[in-house]
mmCIF file with all atom_site columns, C-alpha atoms in Angstrom:
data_model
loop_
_atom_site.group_PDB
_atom_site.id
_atom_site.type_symbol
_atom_site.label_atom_id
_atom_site.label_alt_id
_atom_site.label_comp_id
_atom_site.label_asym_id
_atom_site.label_entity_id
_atom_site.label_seq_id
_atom_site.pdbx_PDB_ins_code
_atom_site.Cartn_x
_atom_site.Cartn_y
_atom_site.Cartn_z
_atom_site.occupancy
_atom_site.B_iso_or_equiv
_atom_site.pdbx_formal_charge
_atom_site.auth_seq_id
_atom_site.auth_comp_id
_atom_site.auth_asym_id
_atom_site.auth_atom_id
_atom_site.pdbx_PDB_model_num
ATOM 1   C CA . UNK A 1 1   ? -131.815 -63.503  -123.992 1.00 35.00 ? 3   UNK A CA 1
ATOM 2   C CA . UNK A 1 2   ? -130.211 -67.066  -124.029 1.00 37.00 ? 4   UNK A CA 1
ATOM 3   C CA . UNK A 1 3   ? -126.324 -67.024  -122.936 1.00 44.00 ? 5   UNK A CA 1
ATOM 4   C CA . UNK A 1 4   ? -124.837 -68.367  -126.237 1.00 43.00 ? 6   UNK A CA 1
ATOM 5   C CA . UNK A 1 5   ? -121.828 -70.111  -124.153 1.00 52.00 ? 7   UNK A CA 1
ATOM 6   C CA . UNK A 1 6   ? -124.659 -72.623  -122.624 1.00 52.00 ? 8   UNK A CA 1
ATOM 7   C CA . UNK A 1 7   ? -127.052 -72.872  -125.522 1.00 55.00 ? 9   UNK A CA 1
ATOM 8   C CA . UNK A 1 8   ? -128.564 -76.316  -123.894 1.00 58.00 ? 10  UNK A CA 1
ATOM 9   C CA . UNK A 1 9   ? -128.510 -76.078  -120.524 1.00 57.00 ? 11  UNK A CA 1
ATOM 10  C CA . UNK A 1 10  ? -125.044 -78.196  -120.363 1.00 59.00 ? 12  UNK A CA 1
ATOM 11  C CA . UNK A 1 11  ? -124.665 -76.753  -117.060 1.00 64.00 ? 13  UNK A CA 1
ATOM 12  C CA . UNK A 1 12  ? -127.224 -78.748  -115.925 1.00 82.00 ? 14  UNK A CA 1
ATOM 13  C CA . UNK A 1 13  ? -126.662 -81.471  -117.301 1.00 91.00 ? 15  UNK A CA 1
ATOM 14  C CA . UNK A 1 14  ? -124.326 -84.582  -115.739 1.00 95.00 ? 16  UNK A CA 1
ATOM 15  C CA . UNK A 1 15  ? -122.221 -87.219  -117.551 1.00 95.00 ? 17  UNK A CA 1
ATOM 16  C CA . UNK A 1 16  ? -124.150 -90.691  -117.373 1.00 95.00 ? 18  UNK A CA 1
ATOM 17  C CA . UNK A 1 17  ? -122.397 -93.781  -118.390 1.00 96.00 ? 19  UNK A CA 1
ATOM 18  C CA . UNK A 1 18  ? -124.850 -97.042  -118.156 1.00 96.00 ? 20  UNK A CA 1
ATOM 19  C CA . UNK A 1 19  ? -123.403 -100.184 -118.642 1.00 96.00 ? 21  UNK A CA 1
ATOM 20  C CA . UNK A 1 20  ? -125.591 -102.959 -119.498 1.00 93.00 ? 22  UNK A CA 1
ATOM 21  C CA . UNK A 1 21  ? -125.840 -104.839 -116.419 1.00 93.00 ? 23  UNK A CA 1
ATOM 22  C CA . UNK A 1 22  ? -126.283 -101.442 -114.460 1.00 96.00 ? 24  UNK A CA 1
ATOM 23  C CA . UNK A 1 23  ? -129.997 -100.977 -115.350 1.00 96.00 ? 25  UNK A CA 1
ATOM 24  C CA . UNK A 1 24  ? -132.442 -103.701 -114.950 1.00 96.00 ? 26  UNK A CA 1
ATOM 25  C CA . UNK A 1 25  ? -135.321 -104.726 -117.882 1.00 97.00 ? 27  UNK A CA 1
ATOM 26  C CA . UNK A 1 26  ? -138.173 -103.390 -116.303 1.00 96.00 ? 28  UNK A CA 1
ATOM 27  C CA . UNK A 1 27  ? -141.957 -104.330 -117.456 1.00 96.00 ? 29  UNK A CA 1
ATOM 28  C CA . UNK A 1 28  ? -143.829 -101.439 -115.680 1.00 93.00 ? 30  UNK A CA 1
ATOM 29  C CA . UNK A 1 29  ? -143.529 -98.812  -119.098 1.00 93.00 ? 31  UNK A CA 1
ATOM 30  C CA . UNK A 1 30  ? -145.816 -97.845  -121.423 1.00 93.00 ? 32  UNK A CA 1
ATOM 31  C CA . UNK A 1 31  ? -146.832 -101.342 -122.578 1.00 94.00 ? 33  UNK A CA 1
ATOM 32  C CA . UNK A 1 32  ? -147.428 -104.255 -120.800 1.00 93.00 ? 34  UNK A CA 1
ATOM 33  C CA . UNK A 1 33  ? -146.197 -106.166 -123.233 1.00 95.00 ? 35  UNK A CA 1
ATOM 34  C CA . UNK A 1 34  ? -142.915 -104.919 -123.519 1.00 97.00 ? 36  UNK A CA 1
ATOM 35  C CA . UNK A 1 35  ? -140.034 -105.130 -121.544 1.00 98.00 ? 37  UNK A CA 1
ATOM 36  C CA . UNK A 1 36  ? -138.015 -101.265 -120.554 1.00 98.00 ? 38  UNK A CA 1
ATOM 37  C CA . UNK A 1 37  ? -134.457 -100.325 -119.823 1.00 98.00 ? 39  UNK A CA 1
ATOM 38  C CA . UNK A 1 38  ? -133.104 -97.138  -118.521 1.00 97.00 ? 40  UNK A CA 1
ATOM 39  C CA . UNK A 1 39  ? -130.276 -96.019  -119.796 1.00 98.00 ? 41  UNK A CA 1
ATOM 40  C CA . UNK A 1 40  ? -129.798 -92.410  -117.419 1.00 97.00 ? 42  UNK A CA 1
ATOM 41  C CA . UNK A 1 41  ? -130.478 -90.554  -119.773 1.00 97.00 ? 43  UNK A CA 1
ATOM 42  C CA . UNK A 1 42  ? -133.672 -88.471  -118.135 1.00 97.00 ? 44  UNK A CA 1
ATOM 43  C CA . UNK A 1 43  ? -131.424 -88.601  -114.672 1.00 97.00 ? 45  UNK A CA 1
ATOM 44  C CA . UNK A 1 44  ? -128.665 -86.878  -116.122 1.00 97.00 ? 46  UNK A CA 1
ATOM 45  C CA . UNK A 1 45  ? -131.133 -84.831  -118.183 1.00 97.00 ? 47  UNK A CA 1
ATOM 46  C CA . UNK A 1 46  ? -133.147 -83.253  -115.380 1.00 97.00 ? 48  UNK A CA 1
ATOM 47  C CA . UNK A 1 47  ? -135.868 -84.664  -117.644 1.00 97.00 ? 49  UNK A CA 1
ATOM 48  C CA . UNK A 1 48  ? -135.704 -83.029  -120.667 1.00 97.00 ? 50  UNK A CA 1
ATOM 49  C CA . UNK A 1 49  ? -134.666 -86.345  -122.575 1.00 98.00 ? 51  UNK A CA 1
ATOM 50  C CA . UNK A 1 50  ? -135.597 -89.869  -122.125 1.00 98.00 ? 52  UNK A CA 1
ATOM 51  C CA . UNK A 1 51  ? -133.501 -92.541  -123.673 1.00 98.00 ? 53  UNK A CA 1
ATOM 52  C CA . UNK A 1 52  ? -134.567 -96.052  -123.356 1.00 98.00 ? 54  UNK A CA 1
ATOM 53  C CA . UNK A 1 53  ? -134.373 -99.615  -124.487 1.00 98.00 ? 55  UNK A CA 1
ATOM 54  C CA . UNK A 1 54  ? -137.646 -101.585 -125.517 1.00 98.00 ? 56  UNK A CA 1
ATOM 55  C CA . UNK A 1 55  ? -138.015 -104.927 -126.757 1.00 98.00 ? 57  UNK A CA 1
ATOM 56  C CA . UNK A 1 56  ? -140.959 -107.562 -126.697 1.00 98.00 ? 58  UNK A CA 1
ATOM 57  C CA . UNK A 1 57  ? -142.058 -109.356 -123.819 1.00 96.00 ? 59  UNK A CA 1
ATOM 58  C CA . UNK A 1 58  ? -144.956 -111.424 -125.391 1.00 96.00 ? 60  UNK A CA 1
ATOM 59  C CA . UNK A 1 59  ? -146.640 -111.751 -128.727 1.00 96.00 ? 61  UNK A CA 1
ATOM 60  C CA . UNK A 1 60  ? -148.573 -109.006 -130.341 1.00 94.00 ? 62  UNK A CA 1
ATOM 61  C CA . UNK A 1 61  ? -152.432 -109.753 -129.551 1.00 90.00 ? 63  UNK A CA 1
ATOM 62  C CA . UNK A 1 62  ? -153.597 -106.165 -130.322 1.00 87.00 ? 64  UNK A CA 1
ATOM 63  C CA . UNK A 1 63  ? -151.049 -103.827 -130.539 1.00 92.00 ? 65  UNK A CA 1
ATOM 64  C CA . UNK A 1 64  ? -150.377 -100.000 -128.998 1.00 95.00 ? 66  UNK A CA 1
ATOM 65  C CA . UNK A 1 65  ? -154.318 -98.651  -130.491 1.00 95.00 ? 67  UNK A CA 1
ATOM 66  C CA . UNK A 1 66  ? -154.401 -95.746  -132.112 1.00 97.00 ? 68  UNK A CA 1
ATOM 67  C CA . UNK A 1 67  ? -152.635 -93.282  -130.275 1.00 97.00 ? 69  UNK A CA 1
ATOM 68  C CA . UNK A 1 68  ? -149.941 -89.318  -130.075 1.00 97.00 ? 70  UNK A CA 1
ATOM 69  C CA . UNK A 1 69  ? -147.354 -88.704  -128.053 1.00 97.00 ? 71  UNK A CA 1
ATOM 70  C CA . UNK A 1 70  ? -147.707 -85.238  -126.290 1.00 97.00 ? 72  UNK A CA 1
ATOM 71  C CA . UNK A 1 71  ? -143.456 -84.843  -127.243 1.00 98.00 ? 73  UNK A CA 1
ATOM 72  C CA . UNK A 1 72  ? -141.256 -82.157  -128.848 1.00 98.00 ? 74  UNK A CA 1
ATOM 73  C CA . UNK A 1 73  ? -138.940 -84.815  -130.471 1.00 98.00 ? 75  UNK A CA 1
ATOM 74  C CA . UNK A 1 74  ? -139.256 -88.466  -130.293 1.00 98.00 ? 76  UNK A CA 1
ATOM 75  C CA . UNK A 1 75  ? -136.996 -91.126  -133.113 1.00 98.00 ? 77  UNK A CA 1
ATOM 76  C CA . UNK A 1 76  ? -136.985 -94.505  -132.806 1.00 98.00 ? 78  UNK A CA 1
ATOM 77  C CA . UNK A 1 77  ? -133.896 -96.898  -133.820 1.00 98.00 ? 79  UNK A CA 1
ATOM 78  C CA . UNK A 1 78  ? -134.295 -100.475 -134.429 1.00 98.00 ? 80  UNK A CA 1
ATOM 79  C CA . UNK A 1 79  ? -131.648 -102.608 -132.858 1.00 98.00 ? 81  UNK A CA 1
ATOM 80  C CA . UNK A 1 80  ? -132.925 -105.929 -133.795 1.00 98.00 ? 82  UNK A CA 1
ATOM 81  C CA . UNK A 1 81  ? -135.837 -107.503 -135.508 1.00 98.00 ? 83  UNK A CA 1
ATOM 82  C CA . UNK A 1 82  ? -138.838 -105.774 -136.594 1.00 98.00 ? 84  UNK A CA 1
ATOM 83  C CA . UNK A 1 83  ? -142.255 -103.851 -136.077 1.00 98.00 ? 85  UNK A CA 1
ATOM 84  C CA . UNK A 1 84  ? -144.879 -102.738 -138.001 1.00 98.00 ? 86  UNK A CA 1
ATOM 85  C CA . UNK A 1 85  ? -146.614 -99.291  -137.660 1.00 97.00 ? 87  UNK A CA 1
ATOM 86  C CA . UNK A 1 86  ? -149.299 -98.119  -138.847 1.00 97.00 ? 88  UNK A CA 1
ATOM 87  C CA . UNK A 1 87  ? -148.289 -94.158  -139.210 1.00 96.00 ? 89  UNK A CA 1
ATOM 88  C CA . UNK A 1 88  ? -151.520 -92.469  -140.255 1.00 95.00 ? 90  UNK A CA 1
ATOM 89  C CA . UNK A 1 89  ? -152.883 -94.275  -143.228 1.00 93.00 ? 91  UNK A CA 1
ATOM 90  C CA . UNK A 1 90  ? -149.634 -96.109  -144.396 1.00 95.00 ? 92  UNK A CA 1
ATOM 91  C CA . UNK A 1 91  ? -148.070 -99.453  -143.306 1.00 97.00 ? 93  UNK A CA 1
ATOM 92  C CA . UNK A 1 92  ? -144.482 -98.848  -142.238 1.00 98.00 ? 94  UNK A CA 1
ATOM 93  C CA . UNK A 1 93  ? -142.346 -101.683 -141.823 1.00 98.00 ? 95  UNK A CA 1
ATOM 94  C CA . UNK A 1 94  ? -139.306 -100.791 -139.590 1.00 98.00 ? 96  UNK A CA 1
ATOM 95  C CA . UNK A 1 95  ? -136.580 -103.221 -139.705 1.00 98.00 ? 97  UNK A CA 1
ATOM 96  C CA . UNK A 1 96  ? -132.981 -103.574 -137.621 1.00 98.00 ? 98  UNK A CA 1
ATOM 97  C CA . UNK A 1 97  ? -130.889 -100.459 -138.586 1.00 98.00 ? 99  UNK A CA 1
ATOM 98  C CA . UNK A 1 98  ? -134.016 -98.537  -139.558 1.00 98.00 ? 100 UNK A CA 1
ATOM 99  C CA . UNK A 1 99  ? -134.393 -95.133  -137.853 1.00 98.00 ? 101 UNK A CA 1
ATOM 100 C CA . UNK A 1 100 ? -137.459 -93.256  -137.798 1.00 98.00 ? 102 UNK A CA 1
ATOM 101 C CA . UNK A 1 101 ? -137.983 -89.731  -136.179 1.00 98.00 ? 103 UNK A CA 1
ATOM 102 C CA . UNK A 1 102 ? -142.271 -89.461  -135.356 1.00 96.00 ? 104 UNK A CA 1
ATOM 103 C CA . UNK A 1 103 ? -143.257 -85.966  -135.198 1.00 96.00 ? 105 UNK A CA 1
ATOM 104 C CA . UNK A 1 104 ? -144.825 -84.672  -133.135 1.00 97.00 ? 106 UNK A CA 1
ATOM 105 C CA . UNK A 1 105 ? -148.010 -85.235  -133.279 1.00 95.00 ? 107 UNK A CA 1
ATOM 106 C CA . UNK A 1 106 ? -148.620 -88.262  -135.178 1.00 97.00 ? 108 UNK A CA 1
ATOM 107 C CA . UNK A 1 107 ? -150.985 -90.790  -134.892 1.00 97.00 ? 109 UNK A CA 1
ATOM 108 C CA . UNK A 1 108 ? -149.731 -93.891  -135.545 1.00 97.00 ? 110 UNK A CA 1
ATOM 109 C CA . UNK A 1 109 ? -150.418 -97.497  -134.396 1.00 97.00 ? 111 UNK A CA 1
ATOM 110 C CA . UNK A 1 110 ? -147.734 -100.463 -133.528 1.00 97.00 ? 112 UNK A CA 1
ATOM 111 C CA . UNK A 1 111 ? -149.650 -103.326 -134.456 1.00 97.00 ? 113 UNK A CA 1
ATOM 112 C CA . UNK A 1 112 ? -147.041 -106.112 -134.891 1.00 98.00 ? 114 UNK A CA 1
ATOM 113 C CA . UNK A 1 113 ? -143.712 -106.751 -134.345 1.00 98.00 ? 115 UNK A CA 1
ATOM 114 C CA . UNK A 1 114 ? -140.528 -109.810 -134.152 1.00 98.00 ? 116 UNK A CA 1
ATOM 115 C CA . UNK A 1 115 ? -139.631 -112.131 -131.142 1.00 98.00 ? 117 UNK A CA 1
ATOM 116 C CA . UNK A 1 116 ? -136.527 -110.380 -131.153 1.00 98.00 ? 118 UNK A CA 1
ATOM 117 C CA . UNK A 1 117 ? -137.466 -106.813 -131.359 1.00 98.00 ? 119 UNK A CA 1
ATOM 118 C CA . UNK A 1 118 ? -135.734 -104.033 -130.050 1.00 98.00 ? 120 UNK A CA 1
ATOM 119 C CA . UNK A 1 119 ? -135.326 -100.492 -130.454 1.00 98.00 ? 121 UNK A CA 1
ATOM 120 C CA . UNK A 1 120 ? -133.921 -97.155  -128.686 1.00 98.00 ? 122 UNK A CA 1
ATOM 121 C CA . UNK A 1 121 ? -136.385 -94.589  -128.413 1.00 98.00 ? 123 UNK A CA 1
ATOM 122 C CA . UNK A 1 122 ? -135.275 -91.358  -127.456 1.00 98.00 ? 124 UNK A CA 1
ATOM 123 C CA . UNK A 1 123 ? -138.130 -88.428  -126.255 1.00 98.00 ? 125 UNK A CA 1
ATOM 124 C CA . UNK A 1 124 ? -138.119 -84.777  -125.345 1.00 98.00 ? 126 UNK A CA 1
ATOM 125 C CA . UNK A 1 125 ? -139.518 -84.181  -122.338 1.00 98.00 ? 127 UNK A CA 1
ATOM 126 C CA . UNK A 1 126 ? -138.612 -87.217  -120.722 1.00 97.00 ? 128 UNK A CA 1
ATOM 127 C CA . UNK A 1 127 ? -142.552 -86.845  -119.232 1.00 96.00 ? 129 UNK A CA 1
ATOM 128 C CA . UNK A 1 128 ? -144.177 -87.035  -122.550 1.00 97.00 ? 130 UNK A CA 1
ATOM 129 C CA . UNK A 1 129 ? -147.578 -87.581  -122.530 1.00 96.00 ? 131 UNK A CA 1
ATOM 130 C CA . UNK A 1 130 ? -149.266 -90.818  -124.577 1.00 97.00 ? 132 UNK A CA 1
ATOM 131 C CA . UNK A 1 131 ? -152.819 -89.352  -126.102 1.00 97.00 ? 133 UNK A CA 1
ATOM 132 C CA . UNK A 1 132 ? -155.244 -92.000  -127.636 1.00 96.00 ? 134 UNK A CA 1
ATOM 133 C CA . UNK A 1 133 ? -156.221 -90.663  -130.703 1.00 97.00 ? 135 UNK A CA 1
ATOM 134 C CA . UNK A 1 134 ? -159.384 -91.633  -133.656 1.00 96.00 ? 136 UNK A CA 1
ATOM 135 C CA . UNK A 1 135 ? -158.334 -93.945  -136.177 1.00 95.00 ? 137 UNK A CA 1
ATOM 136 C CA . UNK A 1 136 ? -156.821 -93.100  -139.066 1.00 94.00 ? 138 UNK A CA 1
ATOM 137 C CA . UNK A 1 137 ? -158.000 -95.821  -141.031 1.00 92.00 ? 139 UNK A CA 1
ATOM 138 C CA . UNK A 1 138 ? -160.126 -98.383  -140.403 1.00 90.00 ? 140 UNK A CA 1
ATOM 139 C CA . UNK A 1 139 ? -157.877 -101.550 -141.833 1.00 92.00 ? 141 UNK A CA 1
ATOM 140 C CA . UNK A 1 140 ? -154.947 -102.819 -139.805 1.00 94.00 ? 142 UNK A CA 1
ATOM 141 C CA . UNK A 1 141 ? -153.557 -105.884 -141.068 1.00 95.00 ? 143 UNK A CA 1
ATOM 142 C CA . UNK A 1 142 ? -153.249 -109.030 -138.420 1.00 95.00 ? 144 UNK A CA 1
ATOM 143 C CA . UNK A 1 143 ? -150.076 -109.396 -136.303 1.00 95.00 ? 145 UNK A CA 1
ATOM 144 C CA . UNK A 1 144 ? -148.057 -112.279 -137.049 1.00 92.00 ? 146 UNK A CA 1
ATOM 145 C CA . UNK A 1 145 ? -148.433 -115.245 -135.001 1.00 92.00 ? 147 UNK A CA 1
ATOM 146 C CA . UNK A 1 146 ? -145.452 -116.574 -133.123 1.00 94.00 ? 148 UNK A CA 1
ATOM 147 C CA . UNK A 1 147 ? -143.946 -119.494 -133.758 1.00 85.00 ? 149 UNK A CA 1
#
């Protein structure tokens, strides 16, 4: 039986305050394209949540592929600019202010975005696994060139 007093394991869990000059852009994430920044998150989590900044590093050329996330939770907030996903079989333009939560298991496709985007992602487990995955359509418009 789970102890009601600690329903989240807060116990194990430490405060984490990241400024923004604490935690360096990194470019060695998920995407070569994009640039990463930790923001302690997964430290103070023991690795049960991963909270991160992403924004672009170079000009979409072909996008994420078709691809899951092996997660229990994963939402996405747009800080600035915007991308375009392909989630399934629809076209989802996600725009500065826009939150979207992907469930788990969805295949979905980020195949364009702005110079200037950015967006929190958060993830449970901070491991989460990245699963290519069939298409699930066939048409994906072009990217936008940059200027």
């Amino acid at each position: 039986m789970s102890d009601l007093s600690d329903p989240i394991g807060a116990a194990a869990t430490q405060f984490s305050h990241v400024k923004p000059g604490d935690t360096p852009w990194r470019s060695d994430g998920l995407r070569d394209f994009f640039l990463y920044r930790d923001l302690g998150v997964a430290a103070a989590t023991h690795g049960r949540v991963i909270a991160h900044l992403v924004k672009a590093n170079q000009a979409p050329e072909k996008g994420t592929g078709w691809h899951r996330h092996e997660a229990d939770f994963q939402i996405v907030l747009m800080t600035k600019g915007w991308a375009k996903f392909m989630y399934e079989d629809q076209v989802t333009l996600v725009e500065a202010g826009d939150c979207v939560h992907q469930r788990p298991g969805i295949v979905h496709y980020l195949f364009d975005y702005s110079p200037d985007m950015e967006y929190l992602e958060i993830v449970s487990p901070a491991a989460f696994g990245t699963v290519d995955a069939p298409a699930a359509t066939e048409h994906v418009p072009p990217p936008t060139p940059w200027a």
